[in-house]
Amino acid sequence: MLSLGPRAAAGWVRLQGVRNAAAWLCPPPWLEKSPADAVVFSRPYSSPQKEKPDMSVYPVENVRNFSIIAHVDHGKSTLADRLLEITGTIAKTDQNKQVLDKLQVERERGITVKAQTASLFYNYEGINYLLNLIDTPGHVDFSYEVSRSLSACQGVILVVDANEGIQAQTVANFYLAFEAQLAIIPVINKIDLKNADPERVEKQMEKLFDISKDECIRISAKQGVNVEKVLQKVIEKVPPPSVNIGDPLKALVFDSTFDHYRGVIANIALFGGEVQKGHKIVSAHTKKIYDVNEVGILTPNEQPTHKLYAGQVGYLIAGMKEVTEAQVGDTLYLHKQPVEPLPGFKSAKPMVFAGMYPVDQSEYNNLKSAIEKLTLNDSSVTIHRDSSLALGAGWRLGFLGLLHMDVFNQRLEQEYNASVILTAPTVPYKAVLSSAKLIKEHGKKEITIINPTEFPDKCSVSEYLEPTVLGTIITPDEYIGKILTLCQARRAVQKEMVYIDEHRVMMKYIFPLNEIVVDFYDALKSLSSGYASFDYEDAGYQAADLVKMDILLNGNPVEELGTVVHIDKAYAVGKAMCERLKDVIPRQLFEIAIQAALGNKVIARETVKAYRKNVLAKCYGGDITRKMKLLKRQAEGKKKMRKIGTVEVPKDAFISILKRQSEK
Amino acid sequence: MAGPAWRWRSRTQLAAALRSVRALQLQVPRAEPLQAALYVHWPYCRKRCSYCNFNKYIPRGLDEAAMRSCLTQEAQTLIQLSQVRRISSVFFGGGTPSLASPHTIAAVLETVSRCAHLAADAEITLEANPTSAGASRLAGFQAAGVNRLSIGVQSLDAAELRLLGRDHTAEEALGTLEEAKKLFPGRTSVDLIFGLPDQSVASWARGLEELLQQCDDHVSLYQLTLERGTSLFQQVQQGSLPAPKQEVVAEMYESAREVLRDAGFRQYEVSNFARNGALSTHNLSYWQGSQYIGIGPGAHGRFVPQAHGQSLREARIQTLEPDNWMKEVVAFGHGTRKRTVLSQLELLEEVLVLGLRMDVGLTHQHWLQFAPGMSLWDVFGTSEEVKELEAQGLLVLDTSEESHSLLRRQPVMQSPSSRWR
């Protein structure tokens, strides 16, 4: 058995965490080489770390970089587990469940949030291949991560459930790969299921993606049926990266993680040259120079190697202290050998904003550090400090989408034990200014409005814009009617409707984003008994009749309850808001009018009647002590109230209005 | 709803005003006048009422002589401790003090007269339960020195009396009232409870009007408070009885005020109505913030223990359980269980809370007794909260030079927020 160097062993234990340490009992092929084979190892340094694999034995033509893409629960992670087992990357045990999904939230939700990478070694027809599996998040909220990962690939495995067939995310993922001109290996998974209907799925593939029946591989990742064939297809159909080892180093940073002991670990794909410990490298983005401390491959844990060569995928540690120094999309090159940087990735644009506040203000600093740590590994979250009169100091966070927001919140709770108040999500609106004064003030004609208090008045605006998405819904046809009604109510415009087989329909709609951020997905799931799937992608901005709605308590506006709404929705939103407030504002000495208003026009009203309780309780000698205590308690309670004019509103009332409503 | 809507709601007003008081950090000591009211607690009842959570016990083999001797002993001890020269009034409450023998009442009053001056016309009230207060008994109490009676009628409706767990009928109550009026003309009070589960505004008003045909010059109205630990509370909690509705109860209150006003009663305190000047001086002394000594199990007191050389008032509570209380009285001369020194500020808080319960509110003179050298205007004149409550028409702070300045609640005509309609 091999002996690991002390550093590597320590690293292993730390990274491995609770995962199956037995995996190493069956080491990857390069560790099992007999002494006779050892000659293929080049040994530039005479070191005791003889287990360091030599990556030069894998020339570019023997390298394949690929991803697996699929709708949620179609079996992507299980397929990845099998591929890792077949290639000996991990041991074959019952415990290999979603090995690449490291986060608790990923395992609980059956989704992949953070892309992982694993290098597999496979001998096919006498040739040793290096297959780099670059795992991708399974949701289009993370399409940014998906696109990052895909840009390091030349091919994808498109997995579709033989029972459920093509779903909304399948479509979205297919087009991402198709547009990136990647080789696509269609796989129909779960053929072992009783209700599996692979023929139907093949027809759908043909109809939607123009993929012929013969190309599809029918597999059962769970049982391992035909999985080997998938691996062989990867070798046959996915082209090797077209790079040249003789070129100067050109490495793309496609992901980065942060390690407290070693700093930034950048995941890189080499588009030219080679890199090794001791090299001086430069970030094309910051022009900062770094000394390379370590390079290696991911198996899926970090395995140091002597070098990485063009076409290969691995990691690099070079004394970068902050994740921002290893910006995703950045190009690294050797000092004094500059190269043309690779076309940068478009940076992630937050689509959904929400306020985040500590439940207790004394928790502010703890929460702050938790958010900072979490964003170290998720640079797509934008953070702005914010404060609310009712909720105290907090942040306005921007997320890629709803799932992203949920996952972020869940990770905060699970990994940092932080409990937070998350406000209902909002979307970034825009206004095209017509007032010269305002244009000068902002320095531009088009401004983005994140906070309703910044909403400019109509008279100084030529047009308001709202973000839209192109939504894809795939559903059994019996739900079409209900879904049409739902979409109509959400101001959606239908773009396309096709039958993808005899019973299933794909519908495409342009939705205003704010119509889907709160509860659209739940509504869709519940009216289709869970059968309809939904996905969306950014579709730019469109003009919209937006208004700012104020909530007034006895004529005084409540700043934190102001919202931007579409004029068609103002009445319903205002009415609902007033009704909810009525339930949470306690009765007071006087009547309270709760109103929703657009400018001076009141569009909804509820009334909280005056407090009339216990008007005639007695108070004699024996009652005084108790009465005084009661009054003191009430006075204490009042300190927790926020005064709007003369109306006292408990903090809890704000929380229950502002908080994101539970979707369960 | 006819008539102006009074709003007897002191809690916000209080909180507002008190913050102002606190800001001034009053430190000025004051001398208590050398007099006090005396409260005597008789802790026994024949039967438990479904709404009552007072300190009361159903006696088994009660030794009245021992009880009597302890009450007199404690009266003597505490009067001496307070060093008051004069007892302004005495109130026998309970429990059911009309279950005590007139002899016991007489013994307490004799002791009081011995220890301090008790004026011949001082108000001596006894709480009486209709069944335990037949004509002859009432005469006995009168002979013992009682000159005012407070009868727990509670309701004139048979079903309501059953619900309340009372052990008398409406007829018995009216009979007792009749006898009492003969013996204590102009000094008989009745208690009524309203806001019962299932009670309607109409039935309440009917009962009140019926009572007004026969009652004397004083009425106390109590909105039912569901107290934890009572059987009524439990029944409502379990849902076997409906909880009285806030709106309905408020309307009962409004209609009662109207009925009583039409009958010539003045609402001189939150729950008390009197005509022909028949105000209870004993109870008024609570609301005016005067000293009072409490004796008997669980009695509360507020006085300066001057014999100890102290100058600050104490809030005192006697031991609750009668047997323990008696043992302590035997051993120490009194059964004081808890003493809390009230700061000047705490005293003023009480003065304010209690003063606002009266229709006359707090006069300048009244306030100065407790806060020498600091006028109502000094304390409340600049308070934002007081201004707000004035603007809402809930409070009056009258500081005009010529009138005696005062702070009182305001009879409100209509909620000012109605302009948002």
Coordinates of C-alpha atoms in Angstrom, one line a residue, chain B residues 175-337:
Chain B
G175 CA -84.8 41.3 49.6
T176 CA -81.4 42.0 51.2
L177 CA -81.3 45.3 49.2
E178 CA -84.7 46.3 50.6
E179 CA -83.6 45.6 54.2
A180 CA -80.3 47.3 53.8
K181 CA -81.9 50.4 52.4
K182 CA -84.0 50.7 55.5
L183 CA -81.1 50.3 57.8
F184 CA -78.5 52.3 55.7
P185 CA -80.5 54.8 53.7
G186 CA -78.3 56.6 51.1
R187 CA -75.4 54.3 52.1
T188 CA -76.2 51.1 50.4
S189 CA -74.2 50.1 47.3
V190 CA -74.8 47.2 44.9
D191 CA -72.2 45.4 42.7
L192 CA -73.1 44.2 39.3
I193 CA -71.1 42.1 36.8
F194 CA -71.5 42.4 33.1
G195 CA -69.9 41.0 30.0
L196 CA -70.8 37.4 30.8
P197 CA -70.6 34.6 28.2
D198 CA -73.8 34.7 26.1
Q199 CA -75.1 37.9 27.8
S200 CA -76.7 40.3 25.3
V201 CA -76.7 44.1 25.5
A202 CA -80.5 44.1 25.8
S203 CA -80.6 41.6 28.6
W204 CA -77.9 43.5 30.5
A205 CA -79.7 46.9 30.1
R206 CA -83.0 45.3 31.1
G207 CA -81.4 43.9 34.3
L208 CA -79.7 47.2 35.1
E209 CA -83.0 49.1 34.7
E210 CA -84.8 46.6 36.9
L211 CA -82.2 47.1 39.6
L212 CA -82.3 50.8 39.3
Q213 CA -86.0 50.7 40.3
Q214 CA -84.9 49.5 43.7
C215 CA -81.4 50.4 44.3
D216 CA -80.0 53.1 46.5
D217 CA -77.5 55.8 45.6
H218 CA -74.4 53.9 44.8
V219 CA -73.7 51.3 42.0
S220 CA -70.4 49.6 41.1
L221 CA -70.2 48.0 37.7
Y222 CA -67.6 45.4 36.9
Q223 CA -66.7 44.0 33.6
L224 CA -66.1 40.3 34.0
T225 CA -62.4 39.5 33.9
L226 CA -61.7 35.9 33.2
E227 CA -59.1 35.1 35.8
R228 CA -56.8 32.2 35.3
G229 CA -57.5 29.5 37.8
T230 CA -61.3 30.1 37.9
S231 CA -63.8 27.6 36.6
L232 CA -65.3 30.2 34.3
F233 CA -61.9 30.8 32.7
Q234 CA -61.5 27.1 32.2
Q235 CA -64.9 26.7 30.6
V236 CA -64.2 29.5 28.2
Q237 CA -60.7 28.2 27.5
Q238 CA -62.1 24.8 26.7
G239 CA -64.7 26.3 24.5
S240 CA -67.7 25.0 26.4
L241 CA -68.6 28.7 27.0
P242 CA -68.2 31.5 24.4
A243 CA -65.7 34.3 25.2
P244 CA -67.5 37.6 25.6
K245 CA -67.0 39.8 22.5
Q246 CA -65.0 43.0 22.9
E247 CA -67.5 45.0 20.9
V248 CA -70.5 43.7 22.7
V249 CA -69.0 44.3 26.1
A250 CA -68.1 47.8 25.1
E251 CA -71.6 48.4 24.0
M252 CA -72.9 47.1 27.4
Y253 CA -70.7 49.6 29.1
E254 CA -71.9 52.5 26.9
S255 CA -75.5 51.6 27.5
A256 CA -75.0 51.2 31.2
R257 CA -73.4 54.7 31.4
E258 CA -76.3 56.1 29.6
V259 CA -78.9 54.4 31.8
L260 CA -77.2 55.5 35.0
R261 CA -76.7 59.0 33.8
D262 CA -80.4 59.3 33.0
A263 CA -81.1 58.0 36.5
G264 CA -79.1 60.9 37.9
F265 CA -75.9 59.0 38.7
R266 CA -72.4 60.6 38.4
Q267 CA -69.7 58.3 37.3
Y268 CA -67.1 59.4 39.7
E269 CA -64.6 56.6 39.0
V270 CA -64.0 54.1 36.3
S271 CA -66.4 51.5 37.8
N272 CA -68.3 53.5 40.4
F273 CA -71.5 55.6 40.1
A274 CA -73.2 57.6 42.8
R275 CA -76.0 60.1 43.1
N276 CA -76.9 62.5 45.9
G277 CA -73.3 62.7 46.8
A278 CA -73.1 59.1 48.0
L279 CA -69.5 58.6 47.0
S280 CA -67.5 56.0 48.9
T281 CA -64.9 57.9 50.8
H282 CA -62.9 54.8 51.6
N283 CA -62.5 53.8 47.9
L284 CA -61.8 57.4 47.0
S285 CA -58.9 57.4 49.3
Y286 CA -57.3 54.7 47.2
W287 CA -57.7 56.7 44.0
Q288 CA -56.4 59.8 45.7
G289 CA -53.3 58.0 46.7
S290 CA -53.8 58.2 50.4
Q291 CA -52.2 55.8 52.9
Y292 CA -54.1 52.7 53.8
I293 CA -53.4 49.9 56.2
G294 CA -54.4 46.4 55.2
I295 CA -55.0 43.7 57.8
G296 CA -56.2 40.1 57.5
P297 CA -54.8 37.3 55.3
G298 CA -53.6 38.6 51.9
A299 CA -54.5 42.2 52.6
H300 CA -52.5 44.9 50.8
G301 CA -51.4 48.1 52.4
R302 CA -49.6 51.3 51.5
F303 CA -48.2 53.3 54.4
V304 CA -45.0 54.7 55.9
P305 CA -43.8 52.5 58.8
Q306 CA -42.9 55.6 60.8
A307 CA -42.3 53.7 64.0
H308 CA -39.2 52.3 62.2
G309 CA -38.1 55.8 61.5
Q310 CA -38.7 55.5 57.8
S311 CA -40.0 58.2 55.6
L312 CA -40.8 56.3 52.4
R313 CA -44.1 54.6 51.8
E314 CA -44.1 50.8 51.6
A315 CA -46.3 48.5 49.6
R316 CA -47.2 45.6 52.0
I317 CA -48.9 42.3 51.6
Q318 CA -50.0 40.1 54.4
T319 CA -49.5 36.3 54.4
L320 CA -52.2 34.8 52.2
E321 CA -53.1 31.5 53.9
P322 CA -55.3 32.2 57.0
D323 CA -53.8 29.5 59.3
N324 CA -50.2 30.6 58.5
W325 CA -51.2 34.2 58.8
M326 CA -52.7 33.6 62.3
K327 CA -49.6 31.8 63.4
E328 CA -47.5 34.7 62.4
V329 CA -49.8 37.2 64.1
V330 CA -49.6 35.2 67.2
A331 CA -45.9 35.0 67.1
F332 CA -45.0 38.5 65.8
G333 CA -48.1 40.6 66.2
H334 CA -48.6 40.8 62.5
G335 CA -48.5 38.6 59.4
T336 CA -46.7 40.9 56.9
R337 CA -45.2 38.7 54.2

